[in-house]
Amino acid sequence: GLPVYWLAKKNLGLFAAFVFLTIYLTYPPLIGINLNDFHNESFIVTFMLYAIYFGLDKRWKQAIPFMVLTLFVIEEAALLVAGLAIFLLVYHRAWRVRKNAILLSLVALLSVAYMLIAIRMPVFFGLDPNGFTVILNAENYSVLGASSVLGVPTALIHSPQLIAQALSYQFPNKLSFMAALVGPVAFLPIFFPEGLILAIPWIGTAFPSNYAGYYTIYGFHPSFIIFFVFPSAILGLKRIRLKSPKITNRTMKRYLGVLLIVGLLFSYAEAFPPSVYGSSFIVSRQNLAENEVLALLPTNDSVLTTSDIFPHVANRLDAYTVPPATLRADYATTDQQ
């Protein structure tokens, strides 16, 4: 939360820093990431927020290490770093200063080059590039006629007539996803449209897809986009204030109070719906019985179990899980193989 707090304090004052920090820490998409099963993509949010904060201040020696950390999370994160470099190029009008223009252009180009190399690296370690993940995600772009996200550009060129069909697939859900992202900050990012550059890599990935997990706040995928929301909201509110000199400090504080209430209401309504999490937060008699069974397991034995029990034995080297076929049909095929 520190980058959000620092950015709001610098641009809008101490009370605004408290408001935005509170909304961020109770932000439904962030809670959705934290309540999901663990994925390394979760780190993207923190690393990108620090990179954005230092990049907005032209503190390149601090920003670049966080960009590099983002690259280390997952290969596709390189597109986010490239998007950040382009955003900072536009925000700072960096083409006016040759040194900054060269630096940010290099960051964007090297990030994409890193991604292309890193994606092929598993092959050199003897791993199958057509393994579990490819099988699992093979249908994610079936409407567009692509078998993976890397095949999307080719599909767009070969079958442009399918673009509208792919984008319109579950379109209300996609719009709801965007509303759930910017609603808790009262749609303030609308007033800082250049911030959308940060979101384009994920919007371009998720919206042509027919996989609902890409455009829901209940999972780890929002890690690829939510870092754009709070910097854009803060700078959007700053822009409103600068263009409306009649807004007094008292009026601004009242607005921030309303904003805090709006954010908390969104969190209350969206963060813990029973339709998504069911009775996950209740310790049942079954849970207690499972604990008793787990206590009887020898320390070094191998274990095959269901996905809900697996986290309790995941510290074992030989622990395996059978994902439920009801979660996604592809799991059944993978289990069978």
Coordinates of C-alpha atoms in Angstrom, one line a residue, residues 13-298:
G13 CA -2.4 15.7 0.7
L14 CA -2.4 13.6 3.8
F15 CA -6.2 13.0 4.2
A16 CA -6.4 11.9 0.5
A17 CA -3.5 9.5 1.2
F18 CA -5.4 7.9 4.1
V19 CA -8.6 7.6 1.9
F20 CA -6.8 6.0 -1.1
L21 CA -4.8 3.7 1.1
T22 CA -8.0 2.5 2.9
I23 CA -9.8 1.9 -0.4
Y24 CA -6.8 0.1 -1.8
L25 CA -6.4 -2.3 1.2
T26 CA -10.1 -3.1 1.0
Y27 CA -10.2 -3.2 -2.8
P28 CA -12.3 -6.2 -3.9
P29 CA -10.0 -7.3 -6.8
L30 CA -7.0 -7.2 -4.5
I31 CA -9.0 -9.3 -2.0
G32 CA -9.9 -11.6 -4.8
I33 CA -6.2 -12.2 -5.6
N34 CA -5.4 -12.8 -1.9
L35 CA -8.2 -15.3 -1.4
N36 CA -7.4 -17.3 -4.6
D37 CA -5.0 -20.2 -4.6
F38 CA -1.4 -18.9 -4.7
H39 CA 0.1 -17.8 -8.0
N40 CA 3.3 -16.0 -8.5
E41 CA 1.5 -13.3 -10.6
S42 CA 0.3 -11.8 -7.3
F43 CA 3.7 -10.1 -7.0
I44 CA 3.1 -8.1 -10.2
V45 CA 0.8 -5.6 -8.4
T46 CA 3.3 -4.5 -5.7
F47 CA 6.3 -4.4 -8.1
M48 CA 4.4 -2.4 -10.7
L49 CA 3.0 0.1 -8.2
Y50 CA 6.5 0.8 -7.0
A51 CA 7.8 1.1 -10.6
I52 CA 5.0 3.5 -11.5
Y53 CA 5.5 5.6 -8.3
F54 CA 9.3 6.1 -8.9
G55 CA 8.8 6.4 -12.7
L56 CA 6.3 9.2 -12.3
D57 CA 9.0 11.0 -10.2
K58 CA 11.7 10.2 -12.8
R59 CA 13.7 8.3 -10.2
W60 CA 15.0 5.8 -12.7
K61 CA 17.5 4.2 -10.3
Q62 CA 14.6 3.1 -8.1
A63 CA 12.1 2.4 -10.8
I64 CA 14.1 0.1 -13.0
P65 CA 14.9 -2.5 -10.3
F66 CA 11.1 -2.9 -9.8
M67 CA 10.6 -3.2 -13.5
V68 CA 13.2 -6.0 -13.5
L69 CA 11.5 -7.7 -10.5
T70 CA 8.2 -7.6 -12.5
L71 CA 10.0 -9.3 -15.4
F72 CA 11.1 -12.1 -13.1
V73 CA 7.5 -12.9 -12.1
I74 CA 6.4 -14.4 -15.4
E75 CA 7.3 -14.1 -19.0
E76 CA 4.2 -12.3 -20.1
A77 CA 4.8 -9.6 -17.5
A78 CA 7.2 -8.1 -20.0
L79 CA 4.3 -6.7 -21.9
L80 CA 3.2 -4.8 -18.7
V81 CA 6.7 -3.3 -18.3
A82 CA 6.8 -2.3 -22.0
G83 CA 3.3 -0.7 -21.4
L84 CA 4.7 1.2 -18.4
A85 CA 7.7 2.5 -20.4
I86 CA 5.3 3.8 -23.1
F87 CA 3.1 5.3 -20.5
L88 CA 6.0 7.2 -18.9
L89 CA 7.2 8.2 -22.3
V90 CA 3.8 9.9 -22.9
Y91 CA 3.4 11.2 -19.4
H92 CA 6.8 12.9 -19.2
R93 CA 6.7 13.9 -22.9
A94 CA 10.1 12.2 -22.8
W95 CA 10.8 12.7 -26.5
R96 CA 11.8 16.3 -25.5
V97 CA 14.7 14.9 -23.5
R98 CA 16.8 12.6 -25.6
K99 CA 18.3 10.7 -22.6
N100 CA 14.9 9.8 -21.1
A101 CA 13.5 8.9 -24.6
I102 CA 16.3 6.5 -25.3
L103 CA 16.1 5.0 -21.8
L104 CA 12.3 4.3 -21.9
S105 CA 12.5 3.1 -25.5
L106 CA 15.2 0.6 -24.6
V107 CA 13.1 -0.6 -21.6
A108 CA 10.1 -1.3 -23.9
L109 CA 12.2 -3.0 -26.6
L110 CA 14.3 -5.1 -24.2
S111 CA 11.2 -6.2 -22.2
V112 CA 9.6 -7.6 -25.3
A113 CA 12.9 -9.2 -26.4
Y114 CA 13.3 -10.7 -22.9
M115 CA 9.8 -12.2 -23.1
L116 CA 10.4 -13.8 -26.5
I117 CA 13.6 -15.4 -25.2
A118 CA 12.2 -16.4 -21.8
I119 CA 9.2 -18.2 -23.3
R120 CA 11.5 -20.5 -25.2
M121 CA 13.9 -21.1 -22.2
P122 CA 12.0 -24.1 -20.7
V123 CA 12.8 -26.1 -23.8
F124 CA 16.5 -25.8 -23.0
F125 CA 15.8 -27.3 -19.6
G126 CA 14.1 -30.3 -21.0
L127 CA 10.6 -29.2 -20.3
D128 CA 7.7 -29.9 -22.7
P129 CA 6.4 -26.7 -24.2
N130 CA 3.2 -28.4 -25.1
G131 CA 2.5 -29.7 -21.5
F132 CA -0.1 -29.1 -18.9
T133 CA -0.5 -25.3 -19.3
V134 CA -0.9 -25.5 -23.0
I135 CA -3.6 -28.2 -22.8
L136 CA -5.4 -26.4 -20.0
N137 CA -5.5 -23.1 -21.9
A138 CA -6.0 -24.5 -25.5
E139 CA -9.7 -23.3 -25.6
N140 CA -9.2 -19.9 -24.2
Y141 CA -9.3 -18.2 -27.6
S142 CA -11.4 -20.7 -29.6
V143 CA -13.9 -18.1 -30.7
L144 CA -11.0 -16.1 -32.3
G145 CA -9.6 -19.3 -33.7
A146 CA -6.3 -19.2 -31.7
S147 CA -4.9 -22.0 -29.5
S148 CA -3.0 -19.7 -27.2
V149 CA -2.4 -16.0 -26.4
L150 CA 0.7 -16.0 -28.6
G151 CA -1.5 -17.1 -31.5
V152 CA -3.8 -14.1 -31.1
P153 CA -1.9 -11.7 -33.4
T154 CA -1.8 -14.3 -36.2
A155 CA -5.5 -15.0 -35.8
L156 CA -6.3 -11.3 -35.9
I157 CA -4.5 -11.0 -39.3
H158 CA -5.9 -14.2 -40.8
S159 CA -9.5 -14.0 -39.5
P160 CA -10.3 -10.3 -38.9
Q161 CA -14.0 -11.1 -39.3
L162 CA -13.9 -13.0 -36.0
I163 CA -12.6 -10.0 -33.9
A164 CA -16.1 -8.6 -33.3
Q165 CA -17.4 -12.0 -32.4
A166 CA -14.6 -12.6 -29.9
L167 CA -14.9 -9.2 -28.3
S168 CA -18.7 -9.5 -28.0
Y169 CA -18.5 -12.9 -26.4
Q170 CA -19.8 -12.4 -22.8
F171 CA -19.4 -8.6 -23.4
P172 CA -21.6 -7.6 -20.4
N173 CA -19.2 -9.6 -18.2
K174 CA -16.3 -7.8 -19.6
L175 CA -17.9 -4.4 -19.0
S176 CA -18.8 -5.5 -15.5
F177 CA -15.2 -6.4 -14.9
M178 CA -14.0 -2.9 -15.9
A179 CA -16.7 -1.4 -13.7
A180 CA -15.6 -3.5 -10.8
L181 CA -12.0 -2.3 -11.3
V182 CA -12.7 1.5 -11.4
G183 CA -16.0 1.6 -9.5
P184 CA -14.4 1.6 -6.0
V185 CA -12.5 4.8 -6.9
A186 CA -15.7 6.4 -8.3
F187 CA -14.5 6.0 -12.0
L188 CA -11.8 8.7 -11.4
P189 CA -9.4 7.0 -13.9
I190 CA -11.7 8.4 -16.7
F191 CA -10.2 11.8 -16.0
F192 CA -6.7 10.4 -16.6
P193 CA -7.1 8.5 -19.8
E194 CA -3.4 8.2 -20.6
G195 CA -3.3 5.8 -17.6
L196 CA -5.2 3.4 -19.7
I197 CA -1.9 2.7 -21.5
L198 CA -1.0 0.6 -18.5
A199 CA -4.1 -1.5 -18.8
I200 CA -4.0 -2.1 -22.6
P201 CA -1.7 -5.2 -22.4
W202 CA -4.3 -7.1 -20.3
I203 CA -7.4 -5.6 -22.0
G204 CA -5.8 -6.7 -25.3
T205 CA -5.3 -10.2 -23.8
A206 CA -8.5 -10.7 -21.9
F207 CA -11.2 -9.1 -24.0
P208 CA -10.6 -11.2 -27.2
S209 CA -10.8 -14.4 -25.0
N210 CA -13.7 -16.6 -24.3
Y211 CA -12.3 -17.7 -20.9
A212 CA -14.4 -16.1 -18.2
G213 CA -11.5 -16.3 -15.7
Y214 CA -9.7 -13.5 -17.6
Y215 CA -12.4 -11.0 -16.8
T216 CA -13.5 -11.6 -13.2
I217 CA -12.2 -10.1 -10.0
Y218 CA -12.3 -13.4 -8.2
G219 CA -9.0 -14.9 -9.1
F220 CA -5.3 -14.0 -9.7
H221 CA -5.7 -12.6 -13.3
P222 CA -6.5 -9.1 -12.1
S223 CA -2.9 -8.9 -11.0
F224 CA -2.2 -8.0 -14.7
I225 CA -4.3 -4.9 -14.6
I226 CA -5.3 -3.5 -11.2
F227 CA -2.0 -1.6 -10.7
F228 CA -3.2 1.0 -13.2
V229 CA -6.4 1.9 -11.2
F230 CA -5.1 3.8 -8.2
P231 CA -2.3 6.0 -9.8
S232 CA -4.9 6.9 -12.5
A233 CA -7.5 7.7 -9.9
I234 CA -5.1 9.9 -7.9
L235 CA -3.8 11.7 -10.9
G236 CA -7.3 12.0 -12.3
L237 CA -8.5 13.7 -9.1
K238 CA -5.5 16.0 -9.2
R239 CA -6.4 17.0 -12.7
I240 CA -9.9 17.8 -11.7
R241 CA -8.7 20.0 -8.9
L242 CA -6.2 21.9 -11.1
K243 CA -8.8 22.6 -13.7
S244 CA -11.4 23.6 -11.1
P245 CA -9.7 26.3 -8.9
K246 CA -13.0 27.1 -7.2
I247 CA -12.9 23.7 -5.4
T248 CA -11.9 24.6 -1.8
N249 CA -10.0 22.4 0.6
R250 CA -13.2 21.8 2.6
T251 CA -15.1 20.7 -0.5
M252 CA -12.2 18.4 -1.5
K253 CA -12.3 16.8 2.0
R254 CA -16.0 16.3 1.8
Y255 CA -15.6 14.7 -1.6
L256 CA -12.8 12.4 -0.3
G257 CA -15.1 11.4 2.6
V258 CA -17.8 10.4 0.1
L259 CA -15.2 8.6 -2.0
L260 CA -14.2 6.6 1.1
I261 CA -17.8 5.6 1.7
V262 CA -18.2 4.6 -2.0
G263 CA -15.0 2.4 -1.9
L264 CA -16.0 0.7 1.3
L265 CA -19.5 0.0 0.0
F266 CA -18.1 -1.6 -3.1
S267 CA -15.9 -3.7 -0.9
Y268 CA -18.8 -4.8 1.3
A269 CA -20.9 -5.7 -1.8
E270 CA -18.2 -7.4 -3.9
A271 CA -15.4 -8.8 -1.7
F272 CA -17.0 -11.8 0.0
P273 CA -20.1 -12.9 -2.0
P274 CA -21.4 -16.4 -0.9
S275 CA -22.1 -17.1 -4.6
V276 CA -18.3 -17.2 -5.1
Y277 CA -16.8 -18.3 -1.9
G278 CA -19.6 -20.4 -0.5
S279 CA -18.8 -21.6 3.1
S280 CA -15.1 -21.2 2.6
F281 CA -14.7 -19.1 5.7
I282 CA -16.5 -21.5 8.0
V283 CA -14.7 -24.3 9.9
S284 CA -16.9 -27.3 9.4
R285 CA -17.0 -30.8 11.1
Q286 CA -15.5 -32.1 7.8
N287 CA -12.6 -29.7 8.2
L288 CA -11.9 -30.9 11.7
A289 CA -12.1 -34.5 10.6
E290 CA -9.6 -33.8 7.8
N291 CA -7.2 -32.3 10.3
E292 CA -7.4 -35.5 12.4
V293 CA -6.6 -37.6 9.3
L294 CA -3.7 -35.3 8.3
A295 CA -2.2 -35.6 11.7
L296 CA -2.0 -39.4 11.2
L297 CA 0.1 -39.2 8.0
P298 CA 3.8 -40.2 8.3

